[in-house]
Each structure stands twice: as C-alpha cells, then as structure tokens.
Backbone as JSON, one array per atom type, in Angstrom:
{
  "sequence": "MQFDPRLEEGRLLRRYKRFLADIETPAGEMLCIHCPNTGSMLNCMKEGGRIWFSCSNDPRRKLPGTWELSETPQGRLACVNTARANPLVEEALRAGLIVELAGFTGLRREVRYGTENSRVDFCLDYPGGAAFVEVKSVTLGFADSPVAAFPDARTERGAKHLRELAALARQGVRAVQLYCVNLSGIAAVRPAAEIDPGYAQALREAVAAGVEVLAYGGELSPAAIRLTHRLEMCL",
  "N": [[28.22, 27.14, -1.67], [25.78, 28.73, -3.8], [24.96, 30.22, -5.94], [22.93, 32.59, -7.28], [21.26, 34.13, -9.3], [22.26, 31.79, -11.75], [25.73, 32.19, -12.65], [26.8, 34.24, -15.21], [27.49, 33.58, -18.71], [31.25, 34.69, -20.66], [33.21, 36.0, -22.55], [36.65, 37.25, -21.93], [38.06, 39.99, -22.81], [40.0, 41.6, -22.38], [41.69, 42.56, -18.87], [42.4, 45.93, -16.68], [43.78, 48.06, -15.56], [43.75, 46.78, -12.97], [41.2, 47.3, -11.62], [39.29, 46.28, -13.66], [37.55, 44.82, -16.39], [37.0, 43.83, -19.24], [34.52, 42.94, -21.29], [32.6, 40.13, -23.95], [29.67, 39.09, -24.72], [27.66, 35.82, -24.78], [26.25, 36.61, -26.91], [27.34, 38.68, -28.45], [26.99, 41.1, -27.35], [29.38, 43.9, -25.28], [30.83, 44.23, -23.06], [31.84, 46.25, -19.81], [33.3, 45.13, -16.65], [33.77, 44.33, -13.14], [36.38, 43.87, -12.22], [36.84, 41.8, -9.25], [39.55, 41.38, -7.58], [42.76, 41.93, -6.2], [45.38, 40.63, -6.87], [48.12, 39.68, -8.6], [46.83, 37.84, -11.18], [48.25, 36.18, -11.99], [48.18, 33.29, -14.38], [45.63, 32.74, -14.29], [43.98, 33.64, -16.44], [42.91, 33.99, -19.74], [43.25, 36.06, -22.62], [40.4, 36.25, -24.68], [39.44, 33.7, -23.42], [36.85, 31.84, -21.91], [35.24, 33.06, -19.2], [32.91, 33.76, -16.65], [30.37, 35.56, -14.6], [29.02, 37.33, -11.81], [25.49, 39.46, -11.92], [24.05, 42.61, -11.23], [21.14, 44.43, -9.99], [21.9, 46.7, -8.61], [21.13, 49.94, -8.22], [23.11, 51.57, -7.86], [25.47, 51.1, -8.26], [28.61, 51.67, -10.23], [29.36, 49.62, -12.31], [27.82, 46.69, -14.22], [28.64, 44.11, -13.97], [30.12, 41.65, -12.14], [33.19, 39.93, -11.94], [33.66, 36.6, -11.48], [34.46, 33.46, -11.93], [36.81, 32.16, -13.9], [38.24, 30.79, -17.08], [40.97, 28.9, -16.76], [44.83, 29.51, -18.83], [45.27, 26.8, -18.52], [42.98, 24.97, -18.56], [41.54, 24.61, -16.6], [39.12, 25.7, -13.85], [38.56, 28.66, -11.88], [38.08, 30.71, -8.99], [38.44, 34.03, -9.26], [37.02, 36.11, -7.87], [38.16, 37.04, -4.95], [37.04, 37.88, -2.49], [34.93, 36.36, -2.16], [36.46, 33.93, -0.55], [35.76, 34.14, 2.45], [33.57, 33.68, 3.1], [33.0, 31.76, 1.9], [34.38, 29.88, 3.45], [33.65, 29.62, 6.14], [31.05, 28.89, 5.76], [31.78, 25.68, 5.31], [32.97, 25.69, 7.71], [30.55, 26.34, 9.41], [29.48, 24.16, 9.23], [31.04, 22.36, 9.62], [33.13, 20.54, 8.41], [35.42, 21.03, 7.72], [37.39, 19.42, 9.93], [39.56, 19.27, 10.98], [39.27, 21.95, 12.74], [36.34, 21.77, 14.33], [34.26, 21.75, 16.02], [33.53, 24.14, 17.55], [32.34, 26.88, 19.6], [31.69, 29.44, 18.92], [31.77, 31.7, 16.39], [33.67, 34.1, 15.57], [33.92, 37.72, 13.2], [36.67, 39.44, 12.28], [38.19, 40.08, 13.56], [40.01, 41.94, 16.35], [44.1, 42.09, 16.22], [46.95, 41.35, 17.84], [50.06, 43.34, 17.65], [50.44, 44.73, 15.03], [48.79, 45.94, 14.27], [46.2, 44.35, 12.98], [43.54, 42.35, 11.7], [42.34, 39.59, 12.07], [40.71, 36.97, 10.49], [38.93, 35.17, 11.31], [38.01, 34.49, 14.51], [37.68, 31.31, 16.29], [36.12, 30.15, 19.02], [36.09, 27.83, 21.3], [36.1, 25.6, 24.21], [38.03, 24.75, 25.75], [39.54, 27.55, 25.07], [40.34, 30.76, 22.25], [41.21, 30.31, 18.43], [42.72, 31.53, 15.87], [41.85, 32.3, 13.04], [43.32, 32.75, 9.91], [42.97, 33.18, 6.58], [43.91, 33.1, 3.49], [43.58, 32.79, -0.45], [43.78, 30.74, -2.56], [44.89, 30.84, -6.08], [46.84, 30.29, -8.3], [48.03, 28.16, -9.96], [49.61, 25.96, -12.21], [50.77, 25.15, -15.34], [50.76, 20.84, -16.07], [50.75, 20.08, -13.68], [49.69, 19.41, -10.53], [50.1, 20.92, -8.13], [49.14, 23.91, -6.25], [49.65, 27.18, -5.35], [50.98, 29.98, -3.22], [51.96, 33.22, -2.67], [50.55, 34.8, -5.64], [51.22, 37.36, -5.86], [53.84, 39.43, -4.61], [53.46, 39.88, -1.18], [53.12, 41.59, 1.26], [51.5, 42.47, 2.97], [50.64, 39.53, 3.53], [52.47, 38.48, 4.47], [52.87, 39.48, 6.89], [50.19, 38.85, 8.15], [51.48, 36.49, 9.05], [53.61, 36.78, 10.61], [51.88, 37.83, 12.38], [50.6, 35.78, 13.39], [52.75, 33.47, 14.37], [53.49, 34.7, 16.21], [51.56, 35.0, 18.5], [51.57, 31.87, 18.91], [53.63, 31.48, 19.85], [52.83, 32.1, 22.43], [51.57, 30.17, 23.21], [48.66, 30.64, 21.97], [46.38, 28.64, 20.13], [46.81, 28.77, 16.3], [46.33, 29.55, 13.19], [47.12, 29.2, 9.94], [44.74, 29.54, 6.85], [44.5, 27.58, 3.9], [42.18, 28.25, 1.94], [41.14, 26.8, -1.9], [40.66, 28.36, -4.35], [40.3, 26.92, -7.18], [40.01, 24.1, -9.59], [40.89, 20.51, -9.93], [43.13, 20.53, -8.28], [46.01, 19.48, -6.09], [47.75, 19.61, -3.94], [49.68, 22.1, -2.56], [51.49, 24.87, -2.21], [54.57, 27.15, -0.78], [54.85, 29.9, -2.74], [57.35, 30.51, -3.71], [59.59, 31.14, -5.36], [58.06, 33.26, -6.42], [57.62, 35.17, -4.0], [59.95, 35.39, -1.82], [60.04, 36.56, 0.97], [57.23, 36.1, 1.92], [57.76, 32.62, 2.0], [59.65, 32.61, 3.78], [58.58, 33.64, 6.24], [56.59, 31.73, 5.81], [57.64, 29.62, 6.96], [59.06, 30.45, 8.9], [56.62, 30.82, 10.99], [55.18, 28.28, 11.09], [57.52, 26.34, 12.2], [57.39, 28.47, 14.57], [54.92, 27.09, 15.67], [52.67, 27.34, 14.26], [49.53, 26.02, 12.91], [49.34, 24.54, 9.27], [46.54, 24.48, 6.79], [45.46, 23.58, 3.95], [42.19, 23.78, 1.97], [40.03, 22.3, -0.79], [37.93, 22.29, -3.76], [34.57, 22.05, -5.23], [34.02, 23.66, -8.28], [31.99, 25.52, -9.89], [29.75, 27.03, -12.53], [27.02, 27.23, -10.95], [27.64, 26.64, -8.59], [30.41, 26.79, -5.57], [32.03, 24.55, -3.8], [33.73, 24.05, -0.43], [35.32, 20.84, 0.19], [37.28, 18.89, 0.47], [40.27, 17.95, 2.34], [43.57, 19.23, 1.4], [46.44, 18.4, 0.32], [49.87, 19.91, 2.43], [52.64, 21.55, 1.25], [55.33, 22.21, 2.36]],
  "CA": [[27.73, 28.39, -2.24], [24.86, 28.44, -4.48], [25.43, 31.36, -7.19], [21.6, 32.17, -7.2], [21.26, 33.84, -10.1], [23.43, 31.52, -11.77], [26.26, 33.04, -13.08], [26.44, 34.6, -16.85], [29.31, 33.08, -19.21], [31.25, 35.9, -21.35], [34.93, 36.38, -23.15], [37.78, 37.87, -21.96], [38.87, 40.63, -23.97], [40.68, 42.39, -21.6], [42.13, 42.69, -17.78], [42.94, 47.02, -17.12], [43.77, 49.15, -14.46], [43.37, 45.92, -11.85], [39.86, 46.54, -10.72], [38.03, 46.41, -14.58], [37.73, 44.28, -17.45], [35.78, 44.38, -20.91], [34.31, 40.96, -21.51], [31.51, 39.6, -24.8], [28.32, 38.12, -24.06], [27.24, 35.21, -26.61], [25.06, 37.2, -27.85], [27.92, 39.5, -29.15], [27.3, 42.72, -26.24], [30.66, 44.26, -24.96], [30.36, 44.67, -21.1], [33.29, 46.28, -18.52], [32.7, 44.61, -15.0], [34.22, 44.54, -11.81], [37.23, 42.67, -11.41], [37.59, 41.72, -7.76], [41.21, 40.4, -7.55], [43.56, 42.87, -5.82], [46.63, 39.84, -7.48], [48.27, 39.74, -10.5], [45.92, 36.44, -11.57], [48.71, 34.72, -12.63], [48.15, 31.32, -14.73], [44.08, 32.97, -14.44], [43.23, 33.98, -17.63], [43.67, 34.28, -21.31], [42.2, 36.94, -23.65], [39.1, 35.16, -25.44], [39.04, 32.58, -22.71], [35.71, 31.87, -21.18], [34.93, 34.38, -17.96], [31.88, 34.0, -15.53], [30.08, 36.61, -14.02], [27.43, 37.48, -11.34], [25.38, 40.43, -12.14], [23.54, 43.14, -10.25], [20.21, 45.43, -10.06], [21.59, 47.52, -7.86], [21.46, 51.67, -9.6], [24.33, 52.99, -7.17], [26.75, 50.48, -9.02], [28.66, 51.69, -11.63], [29.05, 48.31, -13.32], [26.38, 46.09, -14.36], [28.53, 42.39, -13.61], [31.57, 40.89, -11.44], [33.81, 38.3, -12.57], [33.54, 35.64, -10.41], [35.29, 32.77, -12.22], [38.05, 32.17, -14.82], [39.04, 29.06, -17.25], [42.73, 29.24, -17.01], [45.1, 28.37, -19.76], [45.48, 24.75, -18.07], [41.78, 24.19, -18.53], [40.76, 24.41, -14.95], [38.56, 26.23, -13.0], [39.51, 29.53, -11.15], [37.21, 31.84, -8.81], [39.06, 34.91, -8.87], [36.42, 37.14, -7.09], [38.79, 36.55, -3.82], [36.12, 38.16, -1.1], [34.42, 34.71, -1.92], [36.82, 33.27, 0.25], [36.08, 34.16, 4.0], [32.37, 33.68, 3.02], [32.6, 30.21, 1.86], [35.22, 29.19, 4.95], [32.51, 30.33, 6.9], [30.35, 27.66, 5.55], [32.26, 25.11, 5.42], [33.09, 25.87, 9.71], [29.15, 25.68, 10.16], [28.6, 22.63, 8.35], [31.64, 20.55, 10.39], [33.98, 20.04, 7.18], [37.2, 21.49, 8.3], [37.23, 18.91, 10.43], [40.31, 20.14, 12.41], [38.24, 22.79, 13.34], [35.56, 21.38, 14.82], [34.02, 22.05, 18.05], [33.44, 25.62, 17.98], [30.94, 27.26, 20.36], [31.3, 30.96, 18.42], [33.04, 32.23, 15.29], [33.49, 35.59, 15.41], [34.7, 38.33, 11.64], [37.9, 40.26, 11.4], [38.64, 40.99, 15.14], [41.32, 42.7, 16.39], [44.79, 41.36, 17.36], [48.29, 41.38, 17.29], [50.74, 44.27, 17.22], [50.8, 45.34, 13.86], [47.02, 46.0, 14.28], [45.52, 43.49, 11.96], [42.29, 41.67, 11.76], [41.93, 37.9, 12.24], [40.07, 36.36, 9.34], [37.67, 34.31, 11.75], [38.23, 33.22, 15.93], [36.73, 30.78, 17.1], [35.78, 29.5, 20.91], [36.47, 26.33, 22.24], [35.99, 25.3, 25.63], [39.51, 25.35, 26.16], [40.47, 28.73, 24.5], [40.39, 31.14, 21.07], [41.76, 29.68, 17.78], [42.67, 32.53, 15.01], [42.32, 31.86, 11.38], [43.79, 33.66, 8.73], [42.3, 32.44, 5.2], [44.26, 33.08, 1.87], [42.61, 32.67, -1.49], [44.7, 30.2, -3.73], [44.24, 31.02, -7.51], [47.42, 30.17, -8.76], [48.42, 26.99, -11.28], [51.04, 25.6, -13.34], [50.51, 23.87, -16.36], [51.51, 19.85, -16.17], [51.36, 19.97, -12.19], [48.71, 19.48, -9.93], [50.55, 21.64, -7.12], [49.14, 25.5, -6.21], [51.02, 27.78, -5.27], [50.09, 31.01, -3.2], [50.62, 34.04, -3.32], [50.58, 34.66, -7.03], [52.77, 38.41, -6.2], [54.75, 39.83, -3.27], [52.57, 40.2, -0.35], [53.3, 41.83, 2.71], [50.24, 42.04, 3.99], [50.29, 38.2, 3.93], [53.95, 37.51, 5.33], [52.88, 40.59, 8.16], [49.87, 38.07, 9.2], [52.48, 35.16, 9.3], [54.21, 37.3, 11.9], [51.41, 37.85, 14.12], [50.18, 33.87, 14.15], [53.42, 33.12, 14.74], [53.36, 35.5, 17.39], [50.39, 34.01, 18.94], [51.06, 30.51, 19.18], [54.48, 31.04, 20.84], [52.04, 32.51, 23.52], [50.51, 29.33, 23.83], [47.2, 30.29, 21.28], [46.21, 28.31, 18.65], [46.85, 29.66, 15.57], [46.33, 28.55, 12.06], [46.77, 30.01, 8.77], [44.47, 28.31, 5.86], [44.3, 28.12, 2.63], [41.23, 28.36, 0.9], [41.9, 26.17, -2.73], [39.85, 28.15, -5.24], [40.97, 26.13, -8.04], [39.61, 23.27, -9.83], [42.48, 20.29, -10.36], [45.03, 20.71, -7.38], [45.85, 18.23, -4.71], [48.77, 20.14, -2.79], [49.4, 23.76, -2.28], [53.22, 25.04, -1.57], [54.62, 28.5, -0.85], [55.59, 30.14, -4.28], [59.03, 30.89, -3.57], [60.28, 32.03, -6.5], [57.33, 34.93, -6.84], [57.84, 36.26, -2.86], [60.74, 34.25, -1.17], [59.93, 36.67, 1.7], [56.75, 34.92, 2.51], [57.99, 32.08, 2.34], [60.64, 32.68, 4.82], [57.48, 34.03, 6.88], [55.57, 30.94, 7.0], [58.63, 28.74, 7.56], [58.9, 30.87, 10.91], [55.26, 30.62, 11.38], [55.6, 26.88, 11.36], [58.0, 26.52, 13.65], [56.74, 29.16, 16.03], [53.86, 26.07, 15.97], [51.29, 27.7, 13.24], [48.95, 25.21, 12.03], [48.95, 25.35, 8.04], [46.37, 23.75, 6.34], [44.51, 24.03, 2.94], [40.71, 22.99, 1.72], [39.84, 22.47, -2.03], [36.63, 21.86, -3.82], [34.34, 21.98, -6.47], [33.76, 25.2, -8.72], [30.94, 25.29, -11.46], [28.82, 28.05, -12.61], [26.38, 27.17, -10.35], [28.21, 27.29, -6.73], [31.35, 26.34, -5.17], [31.7, 24.8, -1.82], [35.09, 23.41, 0.29], [34.99, 19.03, 0.19], [38.42, 17.68, 1.04], [41.65, 18.58, 2.68], [44.81, 18.69, 0.29], [48.41, 18.03, 0.95], [50.87, 20.92, 2.14], [54.62, 20.82, 0.72], [56.2, 23.3, 3.13]],
  "C": [[26.93, 28.21, -3.09], [25.07, 29.98, -5.49], [24.15, 31.8, -7.16], [21.4, 34.41, -7.36], [22.53, 32.84, -10.63], [24.19, 32.15, -12.74], [25.96, 33.34, -14.56], [27.55, 33.98, -17.6], [29.24, 34.93, -20.39], [32.64, 35.41, -21.95], [35.49, 36.83, -22.63], [38.17, 38.39, -22.87], [39.9, 41.32, -23.42], [40.84, 42.95, -20.15], [42.57, 44.43, -17.84], [42.85, 47.46, -15.63], [42.98, 48.56, -13.1], [41.84, 45.44, -11.56], [38.37, 46.09, -12.06], [38.82, 45.1, -15.52], [36.53, 44.25, -18.5], [35.91, 42.62, -21.15], [33.44, 41.22, -23.07], [30.93, 38.54, -24.3], [28.25, 36.97, -25.33], [26.43, 36.16, -27.12], [26.09, 38.94, -28.67], [27.96, 41.54, -27.75], [28.49, 43.27, -25.51], [29.89, 44.73, -23.36], [31.44, 45.31, -20.52], [32.31, 45.88, -17.33], [33.46, 44.55, -14.77], [34.94, 43.28, -11.73], [37.37, 42.43, -10.01], [38.81, 41.24, -6.99], [41.97, 41.73, -7.36], [45.44, 42.14, -6.46], [46.63, 40.47, -8.74], [47.14, 38.53, -11.59], [46.27, 35.87, -12.24], [48.63, 33.73, -12.85], [46.62, 31.86, -14.7], [43.24, 32.99, -15.28], [43.99, 34.15, -18.99], [42.76, 35.3, -22.23], [41.67, 36.19, -24.39], [38.86, 33.79, -24.68], [37.68, 32.8, -22.11], [36.02, 32.77, -19.62], [32.96, 33.87, -17.14], [31.54, 34.93, -15.11], [28.5, 37.23, -13.28], [26.9, 38.96, -11.62], [24.19, 41.16, -10.89], [22.25, 44.42, -10.69], [20.4, 46.73, -9.72], [21.98, 49.69, -8.36], [22.39, 52.22, -8.92], [25.91, 52.68, -7.75], [26.97, 51.43, -10.33], [28.75, 50.85, -12.88], [28.01, 47.61, -13.54], [26.9, 44.09, -13.71], [29.83, 42.46, -12.43], [32.1, 39.78, -11.92], [34.05, 37.6, -11.69], [34.3, 33.9, -10.86], [36.03, 32.72, -13.7], [38.24, 30.94, -15.16], [39.8, 29.48, -17.54], [43.52, 28.26, -18.14], [45.39, 27.23, -19.42], [44.65, 24.5, -18.25], [40.99, 24.29, -17.08], [39.95, 25.77, -14.25], [38.83, 27.6, -11.87], [38.63, 30.42, -10.99], [38.21, 33.31, -8.45], [38.61, 35.94, -8.06], [36.95, 36.86, -4.87], [37.84, 37.22, -2.66], [35.01, 36.88, -1.13], [34.88, 33.91, -0.91], [36.61, 33.23, 1.11], [35.0, 33.26, 3.59], [32.14, 31.97, 2.54], [34.14, 29.76, 2.55], [34.42, 29.09, 5.87], [31.79, 29.18, 6.96], [30.37, 26.32, 5.71], [32.69, 24.37, 7.1], [31.67, 25.45, 9.66], [29.15, 24.41, 10.03], [29.78, 21.38, 8.8], [32.83, 20.46, 8.93], [35.57, 20.19, 7.06], [37.42, 20.79, 9.6], [38.31, 19.29, 11.81], [39.95, 21.24, 12.98], [36.87, 23.46, 13.96], [35.04, 21.55, 15.76], [33.66, 23.27, 18.15], [32.63, 25.93, 18.64], [30.8, 28.79, 19.76], [32.24, 30.91, 17.38], [32.39, 33.88, 15.41], [34.68, 36.11, 14.33], [35.83, 38.82, 12.56], [37.53, 41.4, 13.22], [40.04, 41.54, 14.77], [42.29, 42.45, 17.01], [46.06, 41.64, 16.53], [48.99, 42.58, 17.92], [51.2, 44.96, 15.88], [49.55, 45.37, 13.18], [45.85, 45.85, 12.74], [44.48, 43.24, 12.67], [42.76, 40.47, 11.2], [40.64, 37.44, 11.14], [38.8, 35.85, 10.29], [38.41, 33.83, 13.48], [36.98, 33.15, 16.73], [36.87, 30.32, 18.58], [35.86, 28.68, 21.0], [36.69, 26.42, 23.97], [37.38, 25.45, 26.46], [40.25, 26.96, 25.4], [40.19, 28.99, 23.49], [41.56, 30.24, 19.88], [41.6, 30.92, 17.13], [43.06, 31.86, 14.17], [42.55, 32.52, 10.69], [43.47, 32.99, 7.33], [43.14, 33.15, 4.29], [43.33, 32.15, 0.43], [43.85, 32.14, -2.1], [44.15, 30.35, -5.25], [45.62, 30.52, -8.92], [48.09, 28.55, -9.04], [49.49, 27.44, -11.72], [50.53, 24.18, -14.45], [51.06, 22.34, -16.01], [51.1, 19.41, -14.15], [49.88, 20.27, -11.22], [48.35, 19.93, -8.11], [49.88, 23.3, -7.23], [49.98, 26.05, -5.66], [50.51, 29.83, -4.25], [51.59, 31.72, -2.5], [51.38, 34.03, -4.37], [51.36, 36.55, -7.84], [53.13, 38.57, -4.75], [53.4, 39.94, -3.29], [53.18, 40.58, 0.76], [52.67, 42.22, 3.91], [49.88, 40.61, 4.76], [51.47, 37.95, 4.77], [53.43, 38.5, 7.31], [51.83, 39.47, 9.27], [50.53, 37.39, 9.5], [53.11, 35.48, 10.68], [53.45, 37.15, 13.0], [51.15, 36.68, 14.13], [50.68, 33.29, 14.51], [53.46, 33.84, 16.49], [52.74, 34.98, 19.03], [50.81, 32.61, 19.5], [52.67, 30.32, 20.0], [54.16, 31.94, 22.52], [51.26, 31.2, 24.23], [48.97, 29.41, 23.11], [47.28, 30.14, 20.21], [46.01, 29.35, 17.85], [47.01, 29.22, 14.21], [45.69, 29.26, 10.44], [45.86, 28.83, 7.67], [44.1, 28.71, 4.37], [43.01, 27.58, 2.13], [41.47, 28.11, -1.17], [40.71, 26.79, -3.93], [40.18, 27.81, -7.26], [40.75, 24.86, -8.64], [41.09, 22.12, -10.33], [43.42, 20.26, -9.77], [44.06, 19.23, -6.16], [46.29, 18.37, -3.6], [48.52, 21.58, -3.33], [51.22, 23.86, -1.45], [52.96, 26.69, -1.74], [55.16, 28.9, -2.49], [56.65, 30.84, -3.85], [59.9, 32.19, -4.42], [59.3, 34.05, -6.94], [57.6, 36.02, -5.25], [58.38, 35.18, -1.86], [60.29, 35.06, 0.22], [58.64, 36.08, 2.35], [57.05, 33.51, 2.91], [58.78, 31.42, 3.31], [59.37, 32.41, 6.03], [56.85, 32.57, 7.35], [56.47, 29.62, 7.26], [58.38, 28.85, 8.96], [58.15, 30.22, 11.6], [54.73, 28.99, 12.0], [56.35, 26.42, 12.25], [57.84, 27.48, 14.69], [55.89, 28.0, 16.67], [52.53, 26.8, 14.71], [51.48, 26.74, 12.64], [49.1, 25.66, 10.29], [47.68, 24.15, 7.66], [45.51, 24.16, 5.08], [43.33, 22.84, 2.15], [40.8, 23.04, 0.54], [38.46, 22.01, -1.96], [35.88, 21.81, -5.19], [33.89, 23.44, -7.07], [32.64, 24.67, -9.81], [30.09, 26.89, -11.2], [27.8, 28.01, -11.59], [26.13, 27.38, -9.06], [29.34, 26.36, -6.73], [31.5, 26.4, -3.84], [33.55, 24.02, -2.08], [34.25, 22.37, 0.23], [35.93, 18.31, 0.38], [39.58, 19.07, 1.59], [42.62, 18.23, 1.52], [45.64, 18.57, 0.75], [48.84, 19.64, 1.07], [52.04, 21.3, 2.12], [54.99, 22.29, 1.27], [57.27, 23.21, 3.01]]
}
C-alpha cells in the first residue's frame, strides 16, 4: 500500500479527546490533526516523538491531516490508523501473500453473520464453502521484546467477534482470526491477558472450538506499508 503523496513528518505535542492530536511540523507550523484510533495507543507514542501524517484537500474536512505512523518509545514504527488494516489485508489476500487463505474465488466485505448482530471483515468464497475472516490491527509492543500483544485496551467488541467465529467453527464453517501487525521489529503475537483477561479467555475458547488464528507482519515506512510474512502466535 503506497502513500500517495508521501506522508509528511511532524513532532507530537499531545493527543487528546481520543481523536485529536496537536503536532509541530519541521517548519514550525502548529497543526491539529485527526487521530484515527479508538484504542489507548499504549506504547505507540511519546510527546516530542516523530509522527507522519497524510494531508487532504477536501474542503468538507474540519482537520487538514490524518495521523498515520508513529515512532514508538521503543524506536519502532507503528501504523496507528486502524482503518488501514483491512485494505492492507485485502491487498495481501488478492496478491496471494496470505498463503493459508489463497485460492478463494470471491471476496466480500462487511458481511452480516452470527447471532450478535456482527459484520465479518471478509467472507472468502471457495469451491468447498466460505471462510469468515476477522481482522484486528496490532500495535502494542514492549521494550526488549519482539512479541506484540492485542488488545491495548479492554474490548468487548473483540470478544464478541471471537464468540461469533467460535460458533461458526462449531457448525463446521471455516472461521479465521487474523492479526494484522502494524508494528516493525515484531516476530510473534500474544493475547494481552494483563490488559483484557476476558479477551484472552475468549481467544482460548475460540481456538478450542476450531477457529484458525493467523498473524502477519510486514514493512512500514513513510512511503508504503505492506504485509510480507507470517508471524508466530503465542497462545
């Protein structure tokens, strides 16, 4: 996924009201930009740290830019725009890079399913039946560890999705939880039980029910982000 035009750099002054961030550009201009992340962004940012943002000329927008990448306190790059995860995964799916899910004949987005009024990120059609794929963006890293974790805040919605996938798996339908790791320097992913024990338990129950769990990471830069390889899952 290319950033076109290339992202612009700034320094983070503060993030506030969840969706707002004040930054300073290299030219000394102060801007308020959109922060497209509903999570805590734990370990993703530091005041004075470098960030990269995209700009829009859309006159309907209230804010001139969107926060895309962040330099973490551990010196990694994190893609904090959670809206990038699904297009990034779709790009990799269509290129055949996620080999465990290759060979589909159709791809549908945001398909309604389950008993809790859910929408699955992708429904992939195969000659032998459909596969339901839920995507989660992972950005929580730790110092001196190549293992990232999910979630970075309590997520009842995430646990609900795991319950829905588990119900499908028990019915013999292929169900997949895919972690899109938007953080550099990562080799594996684990559930963040210390942050959300309920989510970690739901993941264990989903795996026991037959849900497949995959994690993919890749390359991040102000020019482009892309998924390139599978990561280990520490369940």
